[in-house]
JSON list of C-alpha atoms and ligand atoms in Angstrom, two decimals:
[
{"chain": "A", "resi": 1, "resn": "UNK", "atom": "CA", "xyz": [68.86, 62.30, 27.15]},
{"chain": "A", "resi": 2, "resn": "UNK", "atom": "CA", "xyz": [66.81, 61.37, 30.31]},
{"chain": "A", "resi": 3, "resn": "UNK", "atom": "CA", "xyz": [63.76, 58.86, 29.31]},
{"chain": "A", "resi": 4, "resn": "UNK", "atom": "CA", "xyz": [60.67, 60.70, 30.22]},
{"chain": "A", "resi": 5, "resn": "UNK", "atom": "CA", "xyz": [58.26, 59.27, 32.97]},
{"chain": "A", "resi": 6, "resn": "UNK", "atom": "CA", "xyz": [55.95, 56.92, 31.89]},
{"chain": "A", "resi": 7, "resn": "UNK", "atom": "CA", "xyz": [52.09, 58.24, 30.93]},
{"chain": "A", "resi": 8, "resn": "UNK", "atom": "CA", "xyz": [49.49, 55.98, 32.28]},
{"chain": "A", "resi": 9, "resn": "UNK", "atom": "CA", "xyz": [46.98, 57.88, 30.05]},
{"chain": "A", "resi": 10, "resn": "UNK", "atom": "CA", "xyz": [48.29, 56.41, 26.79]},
{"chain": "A", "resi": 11, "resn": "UNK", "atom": "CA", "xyz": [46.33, 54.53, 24.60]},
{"chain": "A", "resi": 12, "resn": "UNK", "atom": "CA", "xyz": [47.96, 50.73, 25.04]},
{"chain": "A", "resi": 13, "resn": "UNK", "atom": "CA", "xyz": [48.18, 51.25, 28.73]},
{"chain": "A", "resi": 14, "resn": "UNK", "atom": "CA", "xyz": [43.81, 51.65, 28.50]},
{"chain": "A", "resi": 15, "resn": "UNK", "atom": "CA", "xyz": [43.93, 48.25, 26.01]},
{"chain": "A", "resi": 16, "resn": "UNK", "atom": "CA", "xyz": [45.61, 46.82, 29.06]},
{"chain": "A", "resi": 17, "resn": "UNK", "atom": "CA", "xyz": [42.97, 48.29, 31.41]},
{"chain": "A", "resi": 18, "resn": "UNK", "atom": "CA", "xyz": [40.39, 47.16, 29.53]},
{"chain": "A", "resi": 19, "resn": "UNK", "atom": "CA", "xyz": [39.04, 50.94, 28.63]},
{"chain": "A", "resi": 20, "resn": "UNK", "atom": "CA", "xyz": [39.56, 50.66, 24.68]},
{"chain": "A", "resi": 21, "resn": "UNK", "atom": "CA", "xyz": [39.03, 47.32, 23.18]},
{"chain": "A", "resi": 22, "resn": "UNK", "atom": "CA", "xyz": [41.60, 45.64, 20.93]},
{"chain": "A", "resi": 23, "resn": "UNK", "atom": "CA", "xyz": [41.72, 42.49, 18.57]},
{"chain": "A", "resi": 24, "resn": "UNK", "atom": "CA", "xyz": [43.47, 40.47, 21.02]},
{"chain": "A", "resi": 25, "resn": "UNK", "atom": "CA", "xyz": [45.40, 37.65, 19.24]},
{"chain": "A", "resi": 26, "resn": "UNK", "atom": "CA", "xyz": [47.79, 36.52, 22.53]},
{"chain": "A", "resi": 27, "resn": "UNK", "atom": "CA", "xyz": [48.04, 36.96, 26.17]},
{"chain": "A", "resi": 28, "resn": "UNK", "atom": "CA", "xyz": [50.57, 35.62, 28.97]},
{"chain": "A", "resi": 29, "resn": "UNK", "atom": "CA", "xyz": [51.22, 36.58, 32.49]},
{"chain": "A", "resi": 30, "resn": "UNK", "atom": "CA", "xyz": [53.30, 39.32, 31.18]},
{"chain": "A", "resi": 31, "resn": "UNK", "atom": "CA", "xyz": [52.39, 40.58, 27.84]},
{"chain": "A", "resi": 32, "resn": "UNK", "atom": "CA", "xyz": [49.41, 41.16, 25.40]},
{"chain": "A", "resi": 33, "resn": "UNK", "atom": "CA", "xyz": [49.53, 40.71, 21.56]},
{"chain": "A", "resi": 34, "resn": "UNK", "atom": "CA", "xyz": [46.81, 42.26, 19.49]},
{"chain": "A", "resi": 35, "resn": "UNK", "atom": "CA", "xyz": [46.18, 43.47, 15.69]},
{"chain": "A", "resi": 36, "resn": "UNK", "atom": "CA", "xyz": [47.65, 46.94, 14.80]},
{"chain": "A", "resi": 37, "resn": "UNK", "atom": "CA", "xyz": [44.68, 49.13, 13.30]},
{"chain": "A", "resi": 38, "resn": "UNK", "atom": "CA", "xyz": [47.01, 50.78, 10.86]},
{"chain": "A", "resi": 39, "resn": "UNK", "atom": "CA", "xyz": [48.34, 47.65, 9.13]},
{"chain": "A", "resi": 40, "resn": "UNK", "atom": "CA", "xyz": [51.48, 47.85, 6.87]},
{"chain": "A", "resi": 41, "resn": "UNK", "atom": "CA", "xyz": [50.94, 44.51, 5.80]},
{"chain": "A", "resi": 42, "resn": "UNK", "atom": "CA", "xyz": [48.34, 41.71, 6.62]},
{"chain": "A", "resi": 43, "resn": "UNK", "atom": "CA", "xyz": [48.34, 40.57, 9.79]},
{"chain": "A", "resi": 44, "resn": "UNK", "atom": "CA", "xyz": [50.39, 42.92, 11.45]},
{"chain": "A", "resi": 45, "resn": "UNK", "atom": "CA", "xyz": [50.01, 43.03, 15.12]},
{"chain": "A", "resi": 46, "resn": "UNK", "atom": "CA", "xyz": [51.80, 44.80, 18.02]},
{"chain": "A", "resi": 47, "resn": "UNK", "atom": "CA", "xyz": [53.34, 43.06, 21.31]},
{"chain": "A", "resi": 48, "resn": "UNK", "atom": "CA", "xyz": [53.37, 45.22, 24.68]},
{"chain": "A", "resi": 49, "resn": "UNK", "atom": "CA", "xyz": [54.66, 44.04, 27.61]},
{"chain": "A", "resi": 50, "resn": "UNK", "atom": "CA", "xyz": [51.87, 44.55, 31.24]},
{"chain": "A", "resi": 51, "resn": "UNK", "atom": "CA", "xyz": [54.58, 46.20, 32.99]},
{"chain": "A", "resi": 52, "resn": "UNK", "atom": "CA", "xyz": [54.49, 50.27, 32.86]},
{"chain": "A", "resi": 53, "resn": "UNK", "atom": "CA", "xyz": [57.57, 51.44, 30.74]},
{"chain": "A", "resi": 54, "resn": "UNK", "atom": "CA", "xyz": [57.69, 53.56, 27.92]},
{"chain": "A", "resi": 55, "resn": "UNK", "atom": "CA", "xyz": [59.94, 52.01, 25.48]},
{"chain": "A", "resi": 56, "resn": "UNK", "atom": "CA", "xyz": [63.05, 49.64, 25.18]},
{"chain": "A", "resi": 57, "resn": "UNK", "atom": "CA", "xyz": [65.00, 52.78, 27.42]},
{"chain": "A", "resi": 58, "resn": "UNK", "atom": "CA", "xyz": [63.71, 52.07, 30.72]},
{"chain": "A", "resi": 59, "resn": "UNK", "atom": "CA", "xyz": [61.95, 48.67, 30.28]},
{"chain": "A", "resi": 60, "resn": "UNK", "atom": "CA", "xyz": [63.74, 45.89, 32.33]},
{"chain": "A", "resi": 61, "resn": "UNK", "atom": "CA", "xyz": [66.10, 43.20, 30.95]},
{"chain": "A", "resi": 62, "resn": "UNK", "atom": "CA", "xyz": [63.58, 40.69, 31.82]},
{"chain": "A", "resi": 63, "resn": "UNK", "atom": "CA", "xyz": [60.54, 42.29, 30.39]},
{"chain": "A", "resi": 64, "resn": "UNK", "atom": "CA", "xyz": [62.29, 43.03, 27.14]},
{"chain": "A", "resi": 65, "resn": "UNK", "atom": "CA", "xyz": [62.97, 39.36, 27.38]},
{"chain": "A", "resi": 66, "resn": "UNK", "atom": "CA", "xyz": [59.03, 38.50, 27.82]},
{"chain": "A", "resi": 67, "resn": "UNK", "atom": "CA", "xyz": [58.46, 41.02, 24.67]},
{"chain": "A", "resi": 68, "resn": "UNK", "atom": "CA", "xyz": [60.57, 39.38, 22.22]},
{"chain": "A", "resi": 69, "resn": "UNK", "atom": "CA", "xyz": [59.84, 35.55, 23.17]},
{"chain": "A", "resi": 70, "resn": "UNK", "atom": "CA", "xyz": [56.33, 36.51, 22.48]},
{"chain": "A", "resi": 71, "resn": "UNK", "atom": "CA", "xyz": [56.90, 38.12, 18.89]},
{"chain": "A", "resi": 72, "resn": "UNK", "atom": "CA", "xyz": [58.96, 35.22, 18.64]},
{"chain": "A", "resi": 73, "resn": "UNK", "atom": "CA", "xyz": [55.87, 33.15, 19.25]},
{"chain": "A", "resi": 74, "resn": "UNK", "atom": "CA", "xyz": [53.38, 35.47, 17.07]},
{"chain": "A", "resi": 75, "resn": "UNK", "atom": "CA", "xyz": [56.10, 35.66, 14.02]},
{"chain": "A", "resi": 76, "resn": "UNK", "atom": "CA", "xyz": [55.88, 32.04, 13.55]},
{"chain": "A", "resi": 77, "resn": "UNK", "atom": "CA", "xyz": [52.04, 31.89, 13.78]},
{"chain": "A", "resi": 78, "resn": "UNK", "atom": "CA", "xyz": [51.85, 34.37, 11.12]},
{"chain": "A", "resi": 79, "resn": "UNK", "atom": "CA", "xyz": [53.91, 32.90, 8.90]},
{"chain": "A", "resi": 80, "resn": "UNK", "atom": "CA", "xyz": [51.51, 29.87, 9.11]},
{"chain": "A", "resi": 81, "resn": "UNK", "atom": "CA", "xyz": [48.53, 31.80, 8.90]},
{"chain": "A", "resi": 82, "resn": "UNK", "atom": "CA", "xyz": [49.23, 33.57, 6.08]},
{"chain": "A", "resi": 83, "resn": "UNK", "atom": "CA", "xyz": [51.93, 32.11, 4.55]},
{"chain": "A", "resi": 84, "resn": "UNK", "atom": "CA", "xyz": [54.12, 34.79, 4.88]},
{"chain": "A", "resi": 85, "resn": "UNK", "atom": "CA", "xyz": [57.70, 34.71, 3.08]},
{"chain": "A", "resi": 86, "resn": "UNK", "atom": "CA", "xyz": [59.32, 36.69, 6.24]},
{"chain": "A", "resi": 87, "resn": "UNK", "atom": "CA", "xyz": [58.93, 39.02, 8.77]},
{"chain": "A", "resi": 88, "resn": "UNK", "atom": "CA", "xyz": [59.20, 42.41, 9.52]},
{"chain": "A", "resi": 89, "resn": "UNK", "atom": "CA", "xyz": [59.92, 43.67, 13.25]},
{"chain": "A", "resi": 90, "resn": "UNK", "atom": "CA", "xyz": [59.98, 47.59, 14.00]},
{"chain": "A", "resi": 91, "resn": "UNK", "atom": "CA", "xyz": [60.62, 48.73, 17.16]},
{"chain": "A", "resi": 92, "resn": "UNK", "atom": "CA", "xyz": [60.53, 52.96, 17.91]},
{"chain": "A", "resi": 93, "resn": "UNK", "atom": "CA", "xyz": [61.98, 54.71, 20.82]},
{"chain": "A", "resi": 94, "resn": "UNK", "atom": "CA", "xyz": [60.84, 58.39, 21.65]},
{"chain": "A", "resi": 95, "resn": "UNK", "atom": "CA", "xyz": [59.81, 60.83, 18.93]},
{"chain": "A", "resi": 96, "resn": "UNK", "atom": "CA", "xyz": [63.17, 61.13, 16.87]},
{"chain": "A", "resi": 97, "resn": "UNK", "atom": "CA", "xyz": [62.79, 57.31, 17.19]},
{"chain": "A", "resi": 98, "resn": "UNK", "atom": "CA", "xyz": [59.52, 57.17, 15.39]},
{"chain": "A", "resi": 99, "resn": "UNK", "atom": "CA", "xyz": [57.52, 56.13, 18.27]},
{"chain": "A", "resi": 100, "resn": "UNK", "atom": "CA", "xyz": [54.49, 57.81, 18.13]},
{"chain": "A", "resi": 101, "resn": "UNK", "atom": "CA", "xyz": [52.61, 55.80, 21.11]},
{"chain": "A", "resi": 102, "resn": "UNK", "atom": "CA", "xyz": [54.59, 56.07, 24.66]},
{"chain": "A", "resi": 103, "resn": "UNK", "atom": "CA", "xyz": [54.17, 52.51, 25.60]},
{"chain": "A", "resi": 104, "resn": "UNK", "atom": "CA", "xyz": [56.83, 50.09, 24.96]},
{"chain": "A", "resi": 105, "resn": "UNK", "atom": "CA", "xyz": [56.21, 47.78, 21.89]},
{"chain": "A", "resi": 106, "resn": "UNK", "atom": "CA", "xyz": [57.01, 45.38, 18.74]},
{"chain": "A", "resi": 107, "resn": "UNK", "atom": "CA", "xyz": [55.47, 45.55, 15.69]},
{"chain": "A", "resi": 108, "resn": "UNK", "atom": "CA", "xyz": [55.74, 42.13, 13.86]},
{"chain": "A", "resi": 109, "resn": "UNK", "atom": "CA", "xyz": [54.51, 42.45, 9.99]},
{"chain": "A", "resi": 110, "resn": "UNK", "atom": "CA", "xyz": [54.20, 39.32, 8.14]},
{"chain": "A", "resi": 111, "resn": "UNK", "atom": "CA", "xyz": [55.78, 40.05, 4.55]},
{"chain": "A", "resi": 112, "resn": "UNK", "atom": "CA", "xyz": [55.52, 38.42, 1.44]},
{"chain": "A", "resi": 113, "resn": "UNK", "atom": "CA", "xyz": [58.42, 38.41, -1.32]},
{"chain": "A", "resi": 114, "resn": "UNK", "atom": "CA", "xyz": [58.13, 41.01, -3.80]},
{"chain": "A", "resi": 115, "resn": "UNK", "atom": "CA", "xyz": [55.52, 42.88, -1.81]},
{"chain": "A", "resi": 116, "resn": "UNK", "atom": "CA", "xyz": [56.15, 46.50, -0.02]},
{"chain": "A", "resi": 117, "resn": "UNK", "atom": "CA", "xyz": [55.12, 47.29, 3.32]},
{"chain": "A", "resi": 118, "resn": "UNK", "atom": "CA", "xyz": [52.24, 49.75, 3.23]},
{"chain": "A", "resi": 119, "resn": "UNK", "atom": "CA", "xyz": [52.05, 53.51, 4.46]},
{"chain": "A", "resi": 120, "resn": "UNK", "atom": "CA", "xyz": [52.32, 53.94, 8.19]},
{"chain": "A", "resi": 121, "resn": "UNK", "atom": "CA", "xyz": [49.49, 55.81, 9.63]},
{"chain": "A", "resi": 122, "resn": "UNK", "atom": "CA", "xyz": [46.63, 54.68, 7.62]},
{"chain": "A", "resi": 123, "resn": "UNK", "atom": "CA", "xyz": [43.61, 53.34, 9.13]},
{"chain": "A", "resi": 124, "resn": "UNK", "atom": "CA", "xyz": [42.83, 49.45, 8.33]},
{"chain": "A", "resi": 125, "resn": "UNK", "atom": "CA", "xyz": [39.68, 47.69, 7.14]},
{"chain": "A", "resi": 126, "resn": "UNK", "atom": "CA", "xyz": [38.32, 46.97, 10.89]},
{"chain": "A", "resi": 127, "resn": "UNK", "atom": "CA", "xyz": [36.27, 43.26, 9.39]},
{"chain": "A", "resi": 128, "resn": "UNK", "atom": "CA", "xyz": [39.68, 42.33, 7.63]},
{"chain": "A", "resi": 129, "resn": "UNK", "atom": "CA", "xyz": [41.44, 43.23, 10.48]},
{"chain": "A", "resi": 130, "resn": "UNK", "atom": "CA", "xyz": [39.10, 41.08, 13.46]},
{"chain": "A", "resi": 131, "resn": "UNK", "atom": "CA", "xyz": [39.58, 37.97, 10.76]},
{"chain": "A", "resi": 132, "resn": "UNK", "atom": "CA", "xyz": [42.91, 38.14, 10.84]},
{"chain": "A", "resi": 133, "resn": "UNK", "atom": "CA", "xyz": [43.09, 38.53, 14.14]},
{"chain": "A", "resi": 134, "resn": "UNK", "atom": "CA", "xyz": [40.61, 35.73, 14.85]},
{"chain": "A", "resi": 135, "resn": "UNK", "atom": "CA", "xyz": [42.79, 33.78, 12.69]},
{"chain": "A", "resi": 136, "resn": "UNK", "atom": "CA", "xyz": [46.46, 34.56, 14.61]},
{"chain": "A", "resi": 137, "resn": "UNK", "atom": "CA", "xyz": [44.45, 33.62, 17.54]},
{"chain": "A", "resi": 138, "resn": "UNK", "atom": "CA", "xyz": [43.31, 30.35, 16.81]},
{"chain": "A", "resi": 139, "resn": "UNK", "atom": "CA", "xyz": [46.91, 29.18, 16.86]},
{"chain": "A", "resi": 140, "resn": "UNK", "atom": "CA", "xyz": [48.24, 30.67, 19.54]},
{"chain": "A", "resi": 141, "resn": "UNK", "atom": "CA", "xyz": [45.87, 29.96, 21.97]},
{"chain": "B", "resi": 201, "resn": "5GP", "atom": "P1", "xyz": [54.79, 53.60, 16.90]},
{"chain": "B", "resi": 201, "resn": "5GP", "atom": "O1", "xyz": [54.69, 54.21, 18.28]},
{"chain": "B", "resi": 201, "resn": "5GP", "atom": "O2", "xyz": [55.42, 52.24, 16.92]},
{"chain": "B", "resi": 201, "resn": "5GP", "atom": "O3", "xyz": [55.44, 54.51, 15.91]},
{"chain": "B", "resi": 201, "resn": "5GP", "atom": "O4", "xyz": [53.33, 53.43, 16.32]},
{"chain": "B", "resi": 201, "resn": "5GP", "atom": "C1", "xyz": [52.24, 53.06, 17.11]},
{"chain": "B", "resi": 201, "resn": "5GP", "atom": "C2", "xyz": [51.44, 52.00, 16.39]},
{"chain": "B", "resi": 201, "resn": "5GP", "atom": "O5", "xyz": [50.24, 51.82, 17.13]},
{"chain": "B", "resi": 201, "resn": "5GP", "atom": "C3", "xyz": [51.04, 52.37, 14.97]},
{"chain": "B", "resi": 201, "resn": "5GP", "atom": "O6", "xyz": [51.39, 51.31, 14.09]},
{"chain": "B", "resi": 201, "resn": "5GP", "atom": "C4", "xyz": [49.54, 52.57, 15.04]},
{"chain": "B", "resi": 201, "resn": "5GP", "atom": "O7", "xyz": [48.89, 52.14, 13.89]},
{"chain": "B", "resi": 201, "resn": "5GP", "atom": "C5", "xyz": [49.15, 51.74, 16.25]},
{"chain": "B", "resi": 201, "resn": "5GP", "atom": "N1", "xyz": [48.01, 52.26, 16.98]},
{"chain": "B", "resi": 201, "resn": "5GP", "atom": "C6", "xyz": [47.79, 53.55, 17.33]},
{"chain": "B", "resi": 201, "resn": "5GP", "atom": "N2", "xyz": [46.64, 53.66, 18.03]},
{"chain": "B", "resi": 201, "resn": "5GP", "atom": "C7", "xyz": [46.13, 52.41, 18.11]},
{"chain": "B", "resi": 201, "resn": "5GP", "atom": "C8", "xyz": [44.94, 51.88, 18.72]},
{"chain": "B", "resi": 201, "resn": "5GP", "atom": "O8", "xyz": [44.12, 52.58, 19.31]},
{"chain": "B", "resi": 201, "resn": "5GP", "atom": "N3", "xyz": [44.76, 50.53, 18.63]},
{"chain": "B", "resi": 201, "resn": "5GP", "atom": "C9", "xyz": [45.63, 49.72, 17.98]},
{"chain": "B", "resi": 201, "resn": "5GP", "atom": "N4", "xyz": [45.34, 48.42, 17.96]},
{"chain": "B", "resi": 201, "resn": "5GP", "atom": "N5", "xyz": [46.76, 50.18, 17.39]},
{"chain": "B", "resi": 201, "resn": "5GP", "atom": "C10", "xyz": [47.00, 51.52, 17.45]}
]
């Protein structure tokens, strides 16, 4: 299969742009890291790289690279922040994939022994969800 072209019109790609706001919880040169609004567990946040690209099929060597130092880097701020036991890292490519938003990115879900990851696709408490994120934030930047 031939990875489709990449739609500047999806959501992530207006985070980036600054046309949709987000709980921003990390930012380099080459990626962003913000709170998911659909949480499957507390504190989980999403990592997209700046560069255009879809998903893990036509991003770059070096920008999945960028991706995964940074969930690297979020993962072990959430496991500080709330004490998580592990964590979870999803990543979906095209629909049969699961990906349901055409911009490449990581999931990273902070998980707590004996405790199930929640439903996908159900919207979060927005308060709960700036806290947290205010919390991630505080140290990582
Ligand atoms: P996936 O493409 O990995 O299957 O799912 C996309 C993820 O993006 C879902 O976990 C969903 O909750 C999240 N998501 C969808 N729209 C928005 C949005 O507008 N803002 C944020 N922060 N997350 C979103």
């Amino acid at each position: 299969m031939q990875t489709p072209a990449y739609d500047t019109d999806n959501i992530f790609a207006k985070i980036l742009r600054g046309e949709m706001p987000c709980f921003k919880v990390y930012e380099d040169d080459t990626v962003l890291a913000f709170m998911d609004i659909m949480p499957r567990g507390e504190g989980h946040c999403l990592v997209i790289p700046k560069a255009a690209c879809r998903n893990m099929l036509d991003a770059s060597p070096e920008t999945i690279s960028h991706v995964h130092q940074a969930a690297q880097k979020v993962a072990h701020a959430a496991l500080e922040v709330f004490r998580a036991d592990g964590i979870t890292i999803q990543q979906f490519n095209e629909d049969a994939g699961g990906q349901e938003v055409y911009h490449y990115h990581v999931h990273v879900i902070p998980r707590h022994e004996g405790k199930r990851m929640g439903p996908a696709g159900v919207m979060g408490d927005m308060e709960a969800i700036k806290a947290n994120g205010e919390k991630l934030a505080g140290v990582l930047n």
